[in-house]
Amino acid sequence: NGRRYDEAERLLRRSILLNPRSVKANYQLGLLLARTGRKEEADKHAEISAEVERLRTRFMLVKLYSG
């Protein structure tokens, strides 16, 4: 099971290197880190995910209401 977490972490980190603003990759990495007891780092990725999602939502609303 630990091997699967290691592989998942490696793949998620690679995904984030390719797209640092990936909501899904940051969220999933945050969950994995929390499950493996790395709360401080998990919080960082959860915050990145939430902030990108907030910005995306704000952009969509501006676009919608600006015509």
PDB file of C-alpha atoms in Angstrom:
ATOM      1  CA  ASN A   1       0.000   0.000   0.000  1.00  0.00           C
ATOM      2  CA  GLY A   2       2.884   2.357   0.800  1.00  0.00           C
ATOM      3  CA  ARG A   3       4.270   1.735  -2.665  1.00  0.00           C
ATOM      4  CA  ARG A   4       1.014   2.861  -4.236  1.00  0.00           C
ATOM      5  CA  TYR A   5       1.092   6.089  -2.214  1.00  0.00           C
ATOM      6  CA  ASP A   6       4.692   6.674  -3.302  1.00  0.00           C
ATOM      7  CA  GLU A   7       3.789   6.153  -6.955  1.00  0.00           C
ATOM      8  CA  ALA A   8       0.668   8.321  -6.701  1.00  0.00           C
ATOM      9  CA  GLU A   9       2.671  11.072  -5.016  1.00  0.00           C
ATOM     10  CA  ARG A  10       5.340  10.918  -7.723  1.00  0.00           C
ATOM     11  CA  LEU A  11       2.732  11.172 -10.487  1.00  0.00           C
ATOM     12  CA  LEU A  12       0.834  13.998  -8.794  1.00  0.00           C
ATOM     13  CA  ARG A  13       4.015  15.991  -8.227  1.00  0.00           C
ATOM     14  CA  ARG A  14       4.945  15.523 -11.887  1.00  0.00           C
ATOM     15  CA  SER A  15       1.484  16.703 -12.911  1.00  0.00           C
ATOM     16  CA  ILE A  16       1.888  19.800 -10.728  1.00  0.00           C
ATOM     17  CA  LEU A  17       5.294  20.503 -12.262  1.00  0.00           C
ATOM     18  CA  LEU A  18       3.639  20.498 -15.674  1.00  0.00           C
ATOM     19  CA  ASN A  19       0.634  22.529 -14.499  1.00  0.00           C
ATOM     20  CA  PRO A  20       1.181  24.179 -11.094  1.00  0.00           C
ATOM     21  CA  ARG A  21      -2.370  25.584 -11.093  1.00  0.00           C
ATOM     22  CA  SER A  22      -4.065  22.216 -11.529  1.00  0.00           C
ATOM     23  CA  VAL A  23      -6.923  22.227  -9.039  1.00  0.00           C
ATOM     24  CA  LYS A  24      -7.374  18.483  -9.248  1.00  0.00           C
ATOM     25  CA  ALA A  25      -3.693  17.528  -8.881  1.00  0.00           C
ATOM     26  CA  ASN A  26      -3.143  19.907  -5.935  1.00  0.00           C
ATOM     27  CA  TYR A  27      -6.327  18.698  -4.248  1.00  0.00           C
ATOM     28  CA  GLN A  28      -5.464  15.024  -4.725  1.00  0.00           C
ATOM     29  CA  LEU A  29      -1.889  15.541  -3.525  1.00  0.00           C
ATOM     30  CA  GLY A  30      -3.228  17.371  -0.489  1.00  0.00           C
ATOM     31  CA  LEU A  31      -5.473  14.417   0.341  1.00  0.00           C
ATOM     32  CA  LEU A  32      -2.632  11.946  -0.093  1.00  0.00           C
ATOM     33  CA  LEU A  33      -0.299  14.003   2.084  1.00  0.00           C
ATOM     34  CA  ALA A  34      -2.947  14.308   4.794  1.00  0.00           C
ATOM     35  CA  ARG A  35      -3.489  10.536   4.739  1.00  0.00           C
ATOM     36  CA  THR A  36       0.226   9.976   5.169  1.00  0.00           C
ATOM     37  CA  GLY A  37       0.529  12.384   8.095  1.00  0.00           C
ATOM     38  CA  ARG A  38       2.092  15.370   6.321  1.00  0.00           C
ATOM     39  CA  LYS A  39      -0.522  17.902   7.349  1.00  0.00           C
ATOM     40  CA  GLU A  40       1.509  21.088   6.833  1.00  0.00           C
ATOM     41  CA  GLU A  41       2.339  20.212   3.235  1.00  0.00           C
ATOM     42  CA  ALA A  42      -1.209  18.937   2.691  1.00  0.00           C
ATOM     43  CA  ASP A  43      -2.584  22.293   3.814  1.00  0.00           C
ATOM     44  CA  LYS A  44      -0.363  24.084   1.293  1.00  0.00           C
ATOM     45  CA  HIS A  45      -1.738  22.055  -1.619  1.00  0.00           C
ATOM     46  CA  ALA A  46      -5.322  22.344  -0.403  1.00  0.00           C
ATOM     47  CA  GLU A  47      -4.905  26.131  -0.245  1.00  0.00           C
ATOM     48  CA  ILE A  48      -3.446  26.277  -3.776  1.00  0.00           C
ATOM     49  CA  SER A  49      -6.376  24.235  -5.046  1.00  0.00           C
ATOM     50  CA  ALA A  50      -8.940  26.425  -3.293  1.00  0.00           C
ATOM     51  CA  GLU A  51      -7.319  29.695  -4.415  1.00  0.00           C
ATOM     52  CA  VAL A  52      -7.132  28.645  -8.073  1.00  0.00           C
ATOM     53  CA  GLU A  53     -10.769  27.563  -7.935  1.00  0.00           C
ATOM     54  CA  ARG A  54     -11.783  30.927  -6.399  1.00  0.00           C
ATOM     55  CA  LEU A  55      -9.928  32.809  -9.140  1.00  0.00           C
ATOM     56  CA  ARG A  56     -11.467  30.638 -11.848  1.00  0.00           C
ATOM     57  CA  THR A  57     -14.949  31.231 -10.462  1.00  0.00           C
ATOM     58  CA  ARG A  58     -14.368  34.995 -10.231  1.00  0.00           C
ATOM     59  CA  PHE A  59     -13.111  35.077 -13.832  1.00  0.00           C
ATOM     60  CA  MET A  60     -16.159  33.134 -15.062  1.00  0.00           C
ATOM     61  CA  LEU A  61     -18.530  35.525 -13.260  1.00  0.00           C
ATOM     62  CA  VAL A  62     -16.804  38.600 -14.692  1.00  0.00           C
ATOM     63  CA  LYS A  63     -16.981  37.078 -18.147  1.00  0.00           C
ATOM     64  CA  LEU A  64     -20.658  36.168 -17.704  1.00  0.00           C
ATOM     65  CA  TYR A  65     -21.747  39.605 -16.501  1.00  0.00           C
ATOM     66  CA  SER A  66     -19.593  41.683 -18.824  1.00  0.00           C
ATOM     67  CA  GLY A  67     -21.543  40.576 -21.846  1.00  0.00           C
TER      68      GLY A  67
END
